Short mmCIF file of C-alpha atoms in Angstrom, two decimals:
data_model
loop_
_atom_site.label_atom_id
_atom_site.label_comp_id
_atom_site.label_asym_id
_atom_site.label_seq_id
_atom_site.Cartn_x
_atom_site.Cartn_y
_atom_site.Cartn_z
CA UNK E 22 -9.30 2.04 17.61
CA UNK E 23 -9.10 2.71 13.89
CA UNK E 24 -10.96 0.14 11.81
CA UNK E 25 -11.58 -0.29 8.11
CA UNK E 26 -13.98 -3.04 7.09
CA UNK E 27 -14.45 -4.00 3.46
CA UNK E 28 -17.36 -5.91 2.00
CA UNK E 29 -18.88 -6.76 -1.34
CA UNK E 30 -16.34 -9.17 -2.77
CA UNK E 31 -17.24 -12.47 -4.34
CA UNK E 32 -17.23 -14.56 -7.49
CA UNK E 33 -18.24 -12.80 -10.68
CA UNK E 34 -18.12 -13.78 -14.33
CA UNK E 35 -15.88 -11.96 -16.82
CA UNK E 36 -17.66 -8.84 -18.04
CA UNK E 37 -19.66 -8.58 -14.83
CA UNK E 38 -19.85 -5.90 -12.19
CA UNK E 39 -19.33 -5.66 -8.46
CA UNK E 40 -19.50 -2.86 -5.91
CA UNK E 41 -17.12 -2.88 -2.97
CA UNK E 42 -17.74 -0.94 0.23
CA UNK E 43 -15.50 0.05 3.10
CA UNK E 44 -16.67 1.48 6.41
CA UNK E 45 -14.25 3.39 8.58
CA UNK E 46 -14.51 3.89 12.33
CA UNK E 47 -12.39 5.21 15.15
CA UNK E 48 -11.24 8.28 13.22
CA UNK E 49 -12.68 11.31 11.43
CA UNK E 50 -13.23 9.72 8.03
CA UNK E 51 -13.94 13.00 6.25
CA UNK E 52 -10.43 14.36 6.92
CA UNK E 53 -8.43 11.67 5.14
CA UNK E 54 -7.62 10.73 1.58
CA UNK E 55 -8.74 7.16 1.02
CA UNK E 56 -7.56 4.53 -1.43
CA UNK E 57 -8.23 1.10 -2.84
CA UNK E 58 -5.19 -1.14 -3.17
CA UNK E 59 -5.43 -4.65 -4.57
CA UNK E 60 -3.21 -7.68 -4.36
CA UNK E 61 -3.54 -10.66 -6.65
CA UNK E 62 -2.67 -14.02 -5.05
CA UNK E 63 1.09 -14.24 -4.50
CA UNK E 64 1.64 -10.87 -6.17
CA UNK E 65 2.70 -7.35 -5.28
CA UNK E 66 0.19 -4.83 -3.94
CA UNK E 67 -1.12 -2.53 -6.65
CA UNK E 68 -2.63 0.90 -6.08
CA UNK E 69 -6.01 1.08 -7.82
CA UNK E 70 -7.55 4.46 -7.03
CA UNK E 71 -7.65 7.21 -4.47
CA UNK E 72 -10.00 10.04 -3.54
CA UNK E 73 -9.51 13.30 -1.71
CA UNK E 74 -11.23 14.08 1.59
CA UNK E 75 -14.12 15.90 -0.07
CA UNK E 76 -14.16 13.82 -3.24
CA UNK E 77 -12.91 16.70 -5.39
CA UNK E 78 -9.80 14.86 -6.61
CA UNK E 79 -9.70 11.32 -7.88
CA UNK E 80 -7.02 9.24 -9.60
CA UNK E 81 -6.90 5.74 -11.06
CA UNK E 82 -4.28 3.33 -12.29
CA UNK E 83 -4.47 3.13 -16.09
CA UNK E 84 -5.63 -0.51 -16.13
CA UNK E 85 -8.96 0.37 -14.47
CA UNK E 86 -9.69 3.79 -15.97
CA UNK E 87 -13.11 3.84 -17.58
CA UNK E 88 -14.15 0.63 -15.80
CA UNK E 89 -13.85 1.41 -12.07
CA UNK E 90 -15.31 4.34 -10.13
CA UNK E 91 -14.21 5.32 -6.64
CA UNK E 92 -16.55 7.37 -4.47
CA UNK E 93 -17.19 8.17 -0.85
CA UNK E 94 -20.00 9.17 1.48
CA UNK E 95 -18.53 11.01 4.43
CA UNK E 96 -21.89 11.08 6.25
CA UNK E 97 -21.76 7.28 6.29
CA UNK E 98 -17.96 7.04 6.81
CA UNK E 99 -17.91 4.93 3.69
CA UNK E 100 -15.72 4.39 0.66
CA UNK E 101 -16.90 2.61 -2.47
CA UNK E 102 -15.46 1.02 -5.60
CA UNK E 103 -17.81 0.32 -8.47
CA UNK E 104 -16.14 -2.22 -10.76
CA UNK E 105 -17.53 -2.84 -14.25
CA UNK E 106 -16.38 -4.96 -17.22
CA UNK E 107 -14.35 -7.16 -14.92
CA UNK E 108 -11.65 -9.45 -16.33
CA UNK E 109 -9.66 -12.27 -14.77
CA UNK E 110 -6.80 -9.82 -14.28
CA UNK E 111 -8.96 -8.03 -11.70
CA UNK E 112 -8.94 -11.11 -9.44
CA UNK E 113 -7.37 -9.98 -6.17
CA UNK E 114 -7.90 -9.11 -2.55
CA UNK E 115 -9.08 -5.50 -2.50
CA UNK E 116 -7.94 -3.44 0.47
CA UNK E 117 -9.35 -0.17 1.65
CA UNK E 118 -6.50 2.00 2.95
CA UNK E 119 -6.30 5.30 4.78
CA UNK E 120 -3.71 7.82 3.68
CA UNK E 121 -1.98 10.26 5.96
CA UNK E 122 0.74 12.87 5.54
CA UNK E 123 0.57 12.22 1.81
CA UNK E 124 -2.22 11.07 -0.48
CA UNK E 125 -0.70 7.63 -1.10
CA UNK E 126 1.05 6.80 2.18
CA UNK E 127 -1.08 4.12 3.82
CA UNK E 128 -1.06 3.99 7.61
CA UNK E 129 -4.21 1.91 8.12
CA UNK E 130 -5.53 -1.00 6.07
CA UNK E 131 -8.63 -3.12 6.18
CA UNK E 132 -8.49 -6.92 6.11
CA UNK E 133 -9.52 -6.94 2.49
CA UNK E 134 -12.29 -8.50 0.44
CA UNK E 135 -11.60 -11.12 -2.22
CA UNK E 136 -12.82 -10.58 -5.76
CA UNK E 137 -12.62 -13.59 -8.06
CA UNK E 138 -13.38 -13.16 -11.74
CA UNK E 139 -13.93 -16.50 -13.37
CA UNK E 140 -16.30 -18.25 -15.70
CA UNK D 25 5.82 5.08 -14.39
CA UNK D 26 8.35 4.89 -11.58
CA UNK D 27 9.70 1.34 -11.34
CA UNK D 28 10.78 0.26 -7.89
CA UNK D 29 13.23 -2.65 -7.67
CA UNK D 30 14.17 -4.50 -4.51
CA UNK D 31 17.17 -6.72 -3.88
CA UNK D 32 18.06 -9.30 -2.73
CA UNK D 33 14.94 -11.28 -3.41
CA UNK D 34 15.08 -13.74 -0.52
CA UNK D 35 17.86 -13.21 1.98
CA UNK D 36 18.33 -15.75 4.77
CA UNK D 37 19.60 -14.23 7.99
CA UNK D 38 20.35 -15.79 11.35
CA UNK D 39 18.41 -14.76 14.43
CA UNK D 40 20.08 -11.82 16.10
CA UNK D 41 21.96 -10.84 12.96
CA UNK D 42 21.51 -7.74 10.82
CA UNK D 43 19.20 -7.92 7.81
CA UNK D 44 19.42 -5.44 4.96
CA UNK D 45 17.01 -4.96 2.09
CA UNK D 46 17.69 -2.54 -0.73
CA UNK D 47 15.31 -0.63 -2.95
CA UNK D 48 16.04 1.37 -6.06
CA UNK D 49 13.63 3.63 -7.90
CA UNK D 50 13.90 4.35 -11.62
CA UNK D 51 13.76 8.07 -10.93
CA UNK D 52 14.28 10.27 -7.93
CA UNK D 53 11.44 10.37 -5.39
CA UNK D 54 12.94 13.35 -3.59
CA UNK D 55 10.51 16.26 -3.73
CA UNK D 56 12.65 19.39 -3.86
CA UNK D 57 10.05 21.76 -2.38
CA UNK D 58 10.06 20.01 1.00
CA UNK D 59 13.26 17.95 0.74
CA UNK D 60 11.40 14.74 1.54
CA UNK D 61 11.81 11.35 -0.08
CA UNK D 62 8.43 9.83 -0.91
CA UNK D 63 9.48 6.29 -0.09
CA UNK D 64 7.89 3.91 2.42
CA UNK D 65 8.54 0.40 3.70
CA UNK D 66 5.83 -2.11 4.59
CA UNK D 67 5.87 -5.52 6.25
CA UNK D 68 3.36 -8.17 5.25
CA UNK D 69 2.73 -11.46 6.99
CA UNK D 70 0.60 -14.26 5.48
CA UNK D 71 -3.10 -13.52 5.50
CA UNK D 72 -2.61 -9.94 6.69
CA UNK D 73 -2.59 -6.56 4.98
CA UNK D 74 0.69 -4.68 4.66
CA UNK D 75 1.81 -2.80 7.75
CA UNK D 76 3.55 0.56 7.49
CA UNK D 77 7.03 0.50 9.04
CA UNK D 78 8.95 3.49 7.64
CA UNK D 79 7.93 6.62 5.71
CA UNK D 80 9.79 9.61 4.28
CA UNK D 81 12.51 6.97 3.75
CA UNK D 82 13.71 7.10 7.35
CA UNK D 83 10.86 7.99 9.74
CA UNK D 84 9.73 5.06 11.85
CA UNK D 85 5.97 4.68 12.24
CA UNK D 86 4.63 4.87 15.78
CA UNK D 87 4.83 1.51 17.56
CA UNK D 88 7.40 -0.01 15.20
CA UNK D 89 10.37 -1.49 17.11
CA UNK D 90 13.53 0.57 16.90
CA UNK D 91 15.45 -2.34 15.40
CA UNK D 92 13.83 -1.26 12.11
CA UNK D 93 15.46 1.69 10.37
CA UNK D 94 15.41 3.22 6.92
CA UNK D 95 18.00 5.21 5.05
CA UNK D 96 18.80 6.60 1.63
CA UNK D 97 17.68 9.42 -0.61
CA UNK D 98 16.90 10.13 -4.23
CA UNK D 99 16.82 6.72 -5.90
CA UNK D 100 18.59 4.36 -3.48
CA UNK D 101 17.15 3.21 -0.19
CA UNK D 102 17.77 0.61 2.49
CA UNK D 103 15.69 -1.05 5.19
CA UNK D 104 17.78 -2.43 8.03
CA UNK D 105 16.71 -4.74 10.83
CA UNK D 106 19.50 -4.48 13.36
CA UNK D 107 18.88 -7.76 15.17
CA UNK D 108 16.52 -10.17 13.43
CA UNK D 109 13.76 -11.65 15.55
CA UNK D 110 11.61 -14.65 14.67
CA UNK D 111 8.53 -12.43 14.33
CA UNK D 112 10.27 -10.44 11.59
CA UNK D 113 9.84 -13.27 9.08
CA UNK D 114 7.65 -11.65 6.46
CA UNK D 115 7.64 -10.11 3.01
CA UNK D 116 8.89 -6.53 2.90
CA UNK D 117 7.86 -4.02 0.24
CA UNK D 118 9.13 -0.59 -0.56
CA UNK D 119 6.66 1.83 -2.14
CA UNK D 120 7.04 5.18 -3.84
CA UNK D 121 4.26 7.66 -3.17
CA UNK D 122 5.85 10.45 -5.20
CA UNK D 123 3.75 10.14 -8.33
CA UNK D 124 0.94 8.14 -9.90
CA UNK D 125 0.79 5.29 -10.41
CA UNK D 126 2.03 4.71 -6.87
CA UNK D 127 4.15 1.60 -7.17
CA UNK D 128 5.52 -1.11 -4.93
CA UNK D 129 8.70 -3.10 -5.27
CA UNK D 130 8.42 -6.78 -6.07
CA UNK D 131 8.85 -7.74 -2.42
CA UNK D 132 11.63 -9.33 -0.41
CA UNK D 133 10.84 -12.48 1.54
CA UNK D 134 12.95 -12.50 4.67
CA UNK D 135 13.71 -15.93 6.06
CA UNK D 136 15.61 -17.32 9.01
CA UNK D 137 18.87 -19.10 8.20
#
């Protein structure tokens, strides 16, 4: 069974940092593009970043460029999102999502981890 | 950015009746080199992540009931539920995966009349 399990969310003050992790199991992690997608409470899902199978291609939504860094460790079946200079607009549930057939078509999602930015 | 707009916002449909949700993209998501529309539909229930229903505008994901179907090409797309079941109450999103930033529609909350 395919599983994606996120961790690392929590309450952080504006300007702070947080590192999210996602561990995949039940599939060959190293052969899939992976993404972070976030969803603020009551809002639409928003693509944040994605990374190619070998990490050689990365893309970000403009609102997080220069602040967030996506990375992966295929030996650990893990995806990461380093988030710096957080603002209240970054408050959301962050989902780890697997892409297949196309780099941004998400066939498997984790349950998400909540990030709350508040003073 | 490609803007994806869904309508209606909150249709109310009777059990057993047909439900239709429309989605329009601000530019074509048809990739000419492979003749595929980079448009997907997701279902989201409270407290759960989105679930992929339809991709390439009309291909049903494995395990999705055949009462769900997708149609359209270019900029105009439709998700149809042929006979609404109680478990279909959810928010439905269309998403374009043609170009960054990959964008979702604003969502359509499907309710039982």
